[in-house]
Amino acid sequence: MARAPRAATSHADIPLEAAPVTAPLAGAPVRQTNLWKDAWYRYIRNRAAVVAGAVFVLLLLYCLIWPAVSPYDPNDVDFSQAREMPSLEHPFGTDTFGRDLFTRTALGGRISIGIGFAATLVILAIGVAYGSLSGFVGGRLDNGMMRFLDALYGLPYLPFAIITLAVIGDSGFWSLVIALSIASWLTTARIMRGQVMTLKQNDYVRAAHVVGARRHRVLMRHILPNTLGILVIAVFLELPGVILGEAFLSFIGLGIGPPDASWGSMAQEGYKVYRVFPLLIIIPSVAIATLILCANFIADGLRDALDPRTRET
Amino acid sequence: MTTFVLRRLVWTVPVILLVILLTFLLMRQIEGNPFRTSERAIPESIQQNLEEKYGLDDPWYVQYLRYVKGVFTLDLGPSLVLRNRDVNDIVREHFPPSLELGALAMLFALVFGVPLGMLSALRANTFFDYGAMFVSNVGFAIPSFLVATLLIYFFALEWGDIFGLPTSGWDTWQSKVLPTIALGLGPMAYFARLTRGSMLETMQQDYIRTARAKGLRWRRVVVVHTLRNSLIPVVTAAGPILGFLITGSFIIEQIFAIPGIGRYYVTAVTGRDYSVVMGLTVLLALIVIVANLVVDILYGFLDPRTRDARA
Amino acid sequence: MAVAGFAALSLAVVLTACGGGGDSGSGGEADGVITINWSSEPPSLDPGLATDTTSSNVLGNIMDGLITLEGEDLTPTPALAESWDIEGNTVTFHLSNEGRWTNGDPVTAEDFEYSWKRTISPDLAADYAYQFDGIVGATDYNSCEKNCDAMRDKVGVEAVDDRTLRVELTSPQPWFIQQVAHTSFLPVNRSAVEQFGNKWTEASNIVTNGPFKLARWDHNSRLDLVKWDEWRDADSVSLQRVNGRMITEGTTAVQAFEAGELDETGALGGLPPEELPRLQGTPEYEQSPSLGTYYYGINVDNVPDVNQRRAMALAIDRQSIIDNVAQAGQLPASGFTPEGMPGFDAINPNSEWLPASGDMERAKQLMEQVQNPVKDITLVINDAPGHREIAVAVQDMWSDLGIDVEIQQQEWAQFLEALGPPPAKTTDAYRLGWIGDFVDAFNFLELWRCDSGNNNTNYCNKDYDALVAQARNTPDDNERYDLYAQMERIMFGPDGDVPLIPIYFYTNVSLQKESIKDTFTQDLLDQIDLTKVVEGDGSGAEASG
């Protein structure tokens, strides 16, 4: 396989469409394999992205596995153990109620990351559906849909999240997911539309038309798989925004209720005692920051690996 | 160009109508009674009187139309919770601090972020670059409430005597320093990364190489050609960011006790003050639209190709 | 270029903004000037519409009423009313001739008649119109739909002449005199109200008659008071000016105090419970009792077995909550009427169901006797500071009884909907507090009448209601205390129904600079009398406010 020349900024020069094309129309996406393998090699060369990826995976494992094996009940109130500094028994110390912070942070991570991924997926689902429909059909429908999209751009993100939460009535997991995704899918839709429109012009797609492949088949078989790369990148780009959004909502008290906690609600509790026990605000904030950092580096790495020419702003 | 601007301005009207409609419908769905402020129950007769007084017993479309008319005559109605004040008063008193905070944070982000990004790009892959990008990434990732907390703790409390910065408020210029930094740090980091990436990419472009090959002075090349083109993504990002700064600053406002729109908004939603919520949402939407419009115009200046493509 | 343009624009904004810097009002720059924290924007300074503590505190200092409450026992003391007579259901106030408005008008009995009727009127739609329910004709006028002017004339408040105000009550109501000291009974200036309408309370329009004037009101930001030298007793007032910030966020307020930007904080907004252990050792810390009870109400339709309710009450370790969560030296509640209420010793049932440190063993025993125990309880709380932590502690305590508690934290408006009355079907238990309006246990105990708008428990006991009605007609204090004691026993005695679980009696906590600490006091009804505050050595020199 050809190795891309090493550029100082790792802006290798292999555009998406120029990957070896031998796909028979009906067929197996052979080029996909080449594309992904290619991308993987490029990704690995980016040290920051690799480290970020590893940390991210570790974080996920910690949040998923630790609460199941932890010897501590995260909801057990024991005032005699309140606010202890980190020790061997409590690697992160304990909180105001004497609950083990290491376990609670993992649980909080489940919720924060869970909301993050769920909201991101919802955003992608809506954005992809909307954008690809608009871009693919084109013409007046596209025009109308884009105008409507422009209109929706006027919705201020956080205020609408707040109103949506108030409408839904409670602040559970799914309420937050809906509230956070409701105003954020717009950019994804736009990008998707742009992507679809560009690809629509490509030769192989036109060729598919000529041969008589039906429209939806063209969409599913040829266009969408090419955009998969963009979508994966989009996941890691949207994730920080959603996580921060949830943290903000929790910080003003609109987030997850007790005894569950997310990193944002833990930070709010920590803010109240930061003068005597700063650990309670630092730990969840650092957790959030770590997640965001990793997501950013992964996104950068993926972008360089998959489609170095794309500029997402 | 003028047609472009005019067309966009004309589009603002249906957008605002849509925002009003959406907010109106959403507010109607929320349970809650704007008149009941304390846990003491309101007798039925008083409740009825209040609803009559504020026209809440009319059918929804009547209320909607009345409200739309109000928006276009610039009368946003009375507050349902603060009985001695109108929404117009509230906007007039609380909007300027938020606008100012947003503008200052934006200024801070641009003034420090863009040059940082540029220098990093020019010194790509050196210690400076790594260091600057590390700081940027961290600044971007740390939630603003932690930044605010740390800033207050260190600069206003512990070292308060040295710096003379107050812990809260928004009257003297000193009180504006810490909130600006807390709010602007994230965008600053974002702009730094964006500028750096954009400059690096631009510098790879053929026409830049050509300019260098032709022997034009490096500085001129950088300033005239590279900068202008690499700023396009920055400008594009600036609009939504400015919108976000003004509409999403409520945490900073709460922590620093700044009497701005953000803090008021949360209070109004939780208090079910329908008219205030609608008035503020419309206002905030207008800001976002204006910010986007300004950006699009600037974009049109910077990149003439897009003007036609957008038609 | 674009960036430069934008930067220039922003710079212009900044430069114009920089000009507007007022004095930051740092604490105590001159004698007789203090800076306090109102902690929130007063929703209204109209006595008819003010319902919260901040408004009532501002009004209490800028307005002068018929009566004030002085001393630790809050004894009714003449203010604008020099004296009063009580004959059966009629109370007659005799006004002094020293009352003045800031616009020069004298304060007359007509002002009071006008103001009270205005608050009762259906047009104003005042939340606190119910305070006047004891006056003849008030409820009719308040709920009238037509013929309202005739109803208005029938209300039992009459200005016999400039200095005599006669009030007809529906029953003796011995606490009426206490009640008259409440904010709702303050007068308003008719010409100001008629001239400025809705906006009459703005600093530029407002007309007041009390020891301080409203000097400046930047909404949500500052509210400053300045001494009014023409007040009838101005010589006794030491402070020249009171600057007020509005910092709601507890942590921010404490920081401001510690940085010297405030002379006081917490009297009105409280202090964050988490900071209390740290602050309690400092000389600036101040704690005083307050007439209020923090309780968990139970929806008795959802939890019908009295033994379960008693068990739930027994399971709560009040002292632990006070020591570890609330942390403000509150008193564990052994009944509903709080300590500090006159007659407390006679009234308090010292309930066996409300032991200070809980009694988990007995609770478990009782729980076993319950036929169909309700194992899933939804506890509804609002999202203000402190409630969540208490709920988490209680949740843990009730889990030892085998009860699975789901805590539903809601924001205020939803929370009120969940409470009703009647409470939502899904509400099994809820958190609430009751702060006294006036100093008589009636104010607390009448809540549990069957048709009380503040009874969110579905509890209805005819005997209890009968006692309430009887108390209305019992002017003798000791007899009345005995009735109150009976009411408490119906709820919390050995055969008590326990429809609610009192947890603690409130305290007021605040931080105060040592220069004002001795004289800055907050009474049982959370009111601060700024006329009594002395700053520094009290020389009260003319300060440049």
PDB file of C-alpha atoms in Angstrom, chain A residues 75-79 83 96-97 99 165-166 168-171 252-259 265 268-269 271-276, chain C residues 249 251-252 254-255 258 272 274-275 277-278 320 324-325 327 381 383 385-386 388-390 392-393 395-397 407 409-411 414:
ATOM      1  CA  ASN A  75     -25.698   5.872  48.197  1.00  0.00           C
ATOM      2  CA  ASP A  76     -24.741   4.889  51.682  1.00  0.00           C
ATOM      3  CA  VAL A  77     -24.788   7.889  53.954  1.00  0.00           C
ATOM      4  CA  ASP A  78     -22.218   7.844  56.729  1.00  0.00           C
ATOM      5  CA  PHE A  79     -21.479  11.196  58.228  1.00  0.00           C
ATOM      6  CA  ARG A  83     -15.013  14.777  53.422  1.00  0.00           C
ATOM      7  CA  THR A  96     -20.183  15.473  52.214  1.00  0.00           C
ATOM      8  CA  PHE A  97     -22.242  12.403  52.987  1.00  0.00           C
ATOM      9  CA  ARG A  99     -19.868   8.349  50.129  1.00  0.00           C
ATOM     10  CA  LEU A 165     -36.642  20.752  30.236  1.00  0.00           C
ATOM     11  CA  ALA A 166     -39.395  22.764  31.847  1.00  0.00           C
ATOM     12  CA  ILE A 168     -40.887  17.872  29.742  1.00  0.00           C
ATOM     13  CA  GLY A 169     -41.295  18.372  33.435  1.00  0.00           C
ATOM     14  CA  ASP A 170     -38.538  16.336  34.929  1.00  0.00           C
ATOM     15  CA  SER A 171     -34.801  16.196  34.585  1.00  0.00           C
ATOM     16  CA  ILE A 252     -27.763  25.736  37.688  1.00  0.00           C
ATOM     17  CA  GLY A 253     -29.797  22.979  39.248  1.00  0.00           C
ATOM     18  CA  LEU A 254     -31.719  21.692  36.269  1.00  0.00           C
ATOM     19  CA  GLY A 255     -29.880  18.460  35.899  1.00  0.00           C
ATOM     20  CA  ILE A 256     -30.058  14.971  37.306  1.00  0.00           C
ATOM     21  CA  GLY A 257     -31.713  14.646  40.689  1.00  0.00           C
ATOM     22  CA  PRO A 258     -30.462  12.807  43.748  1.00  0.00           C
ATOM     23  CA  PRO A 259     -29.267  10.292  44.606  1.00  0.00           C
ATOM     24  CA  SER A 265     -24.340  17.978  39.480  1.00  0.00           C
ATOM     25  CA  GLN A 268     -22.451  21.992  41.679  1.00  0.00           C
ATOM     26  CA  GLU A 269     -22.337  20.305  45.070  1.00  0.00           C
ATOM     27  CA  TYR A 271     -18.927  24.468  44.349  1.00  0.00           C
ATOM     28  CA  LYS A 272     -20.840  25.003  47.546  1.00  0.00           C
ATOM     29  CA  VAL A 273     -18.044  23.594  49.671  1.00  0.00           C
ATOM     30  CA  TYR A 274     -15.018  24.533  47.649  1.00  0.00           C
ATOM     31  CA  ARG A 275     -13.681  26.746  50.393  1.00  0.00           C
ATOM     32  CA  VAL A 276     -13.362  23.847  52.784  1.00  0.00           C
TER      33      VAL A 276
ATOM     34  CA  GLU C 249     -25.509  32.838  45.157  1.00  0.00           C
ATOM     35  CA  THR C 251     -20.879  31.199  48.045  1.00  0.00           C
ATOM     36  CA  THR C 252     -20.436  34.468  46.181  1.00  0.00           C
ATOM     37  CA  VAL C 254     -19.680  34.848  51.635  1.00  0.00           C
ATOM     38  CA  GLN C 255     -16.693  35.621  49.453  1.00  0.00           C
ATOM     39  CA  GLU C 258     -14.678  38.039  53.409  1.00  0.00           C
ATOM     40  CA  PRO C 272     -24.662  28.056  52.566  1.00  0.00           C
ATOM     41  CA  GLU C 274     -21.738  23.667  53.786  1.00  0.00           C
ATOM     42  CA  GLU C 275     -19.789  26.726  54.857  1.00  0.00           C
ATOM     43  CA  PRO C 277     -18.796  24.675  60.149  1.00  0.00           C
ATOM     44  CA  ARG C 278     -15.997  26.857  58.885  1.00  0.00           C
ATOM     45  CA  SER C 320     -27.888  14.164  62.972  1.00  0.00           C
ATOM     46  CA  ASN C 324     -24.298  17.169  59.662  1.00  0.00           C
ATOM     47  CA  VAL C 325     -26.477  18.691  57.005  1.00  0.00           C
ATOM     48  CA  GLN C 327     -25.479  22.811  60.457  1.00  0.00           C
ATOM     49  CA  ILE C 381     -38.596  18.619  47.020  1.00  0.00           C
ATOM     50  CA  ASP C 383     -34.277  22.685  44.171  1.00  0.00           C
ATOM     51  CA  PRO C 385     -29.961  24.878  48.527  1.00  0.00           C
ATOM     52  CA  GLY C 386     -30.020  22.449  51.414  1.00  0.00           C
ATOM     53  CA  ARG C 388     -31.546  17.913  48.548  1.00  0.00           C
ATOM     54  CA  GLU C 389     -28.992  17.061  51.194  1.00  0.00           C
ATOM     55  CA  ILE C 390     -31.643  16.639  53.857  1.00  0.00           C
ATOM     56  CA  VAL C 392     -30.715  12.257  50.825  1.00  0.00           C
ATOM     57  CA  ALA C 393     -30.187  11.784  54.549  1.00  0.00           C
ATOM     58  CA  GLN C 395     -33.890   8.672  52.172  1.00  0.00           C
ATOM     59  CA  ASP C 396     -31.145   6.683  53.780  1.00  0.00           C
ATOM     60  CA  MET C 397     -32.955   6.626  57.123  1.00  0.00           C
ATOM     61  CA  ILE C 407     -36.485  11.868  45.403  1.00  0.00           C
ATOM     62  CA  GLN C 409     -36.340  17.380  42.776  1.00  0.00           C
ATOM     63  CA  GLN C 410     -38.407  19.978  41.000  1.00  0.00           C
ATOM     64  CA  GLU C 411     -38.127  23.568  40.309  1.00  0.00           C
ATOM     65  CA  GLN C 414     -43.664  22.558  39.297  1.00  0.00           C
TER      66      GLN C 414
END
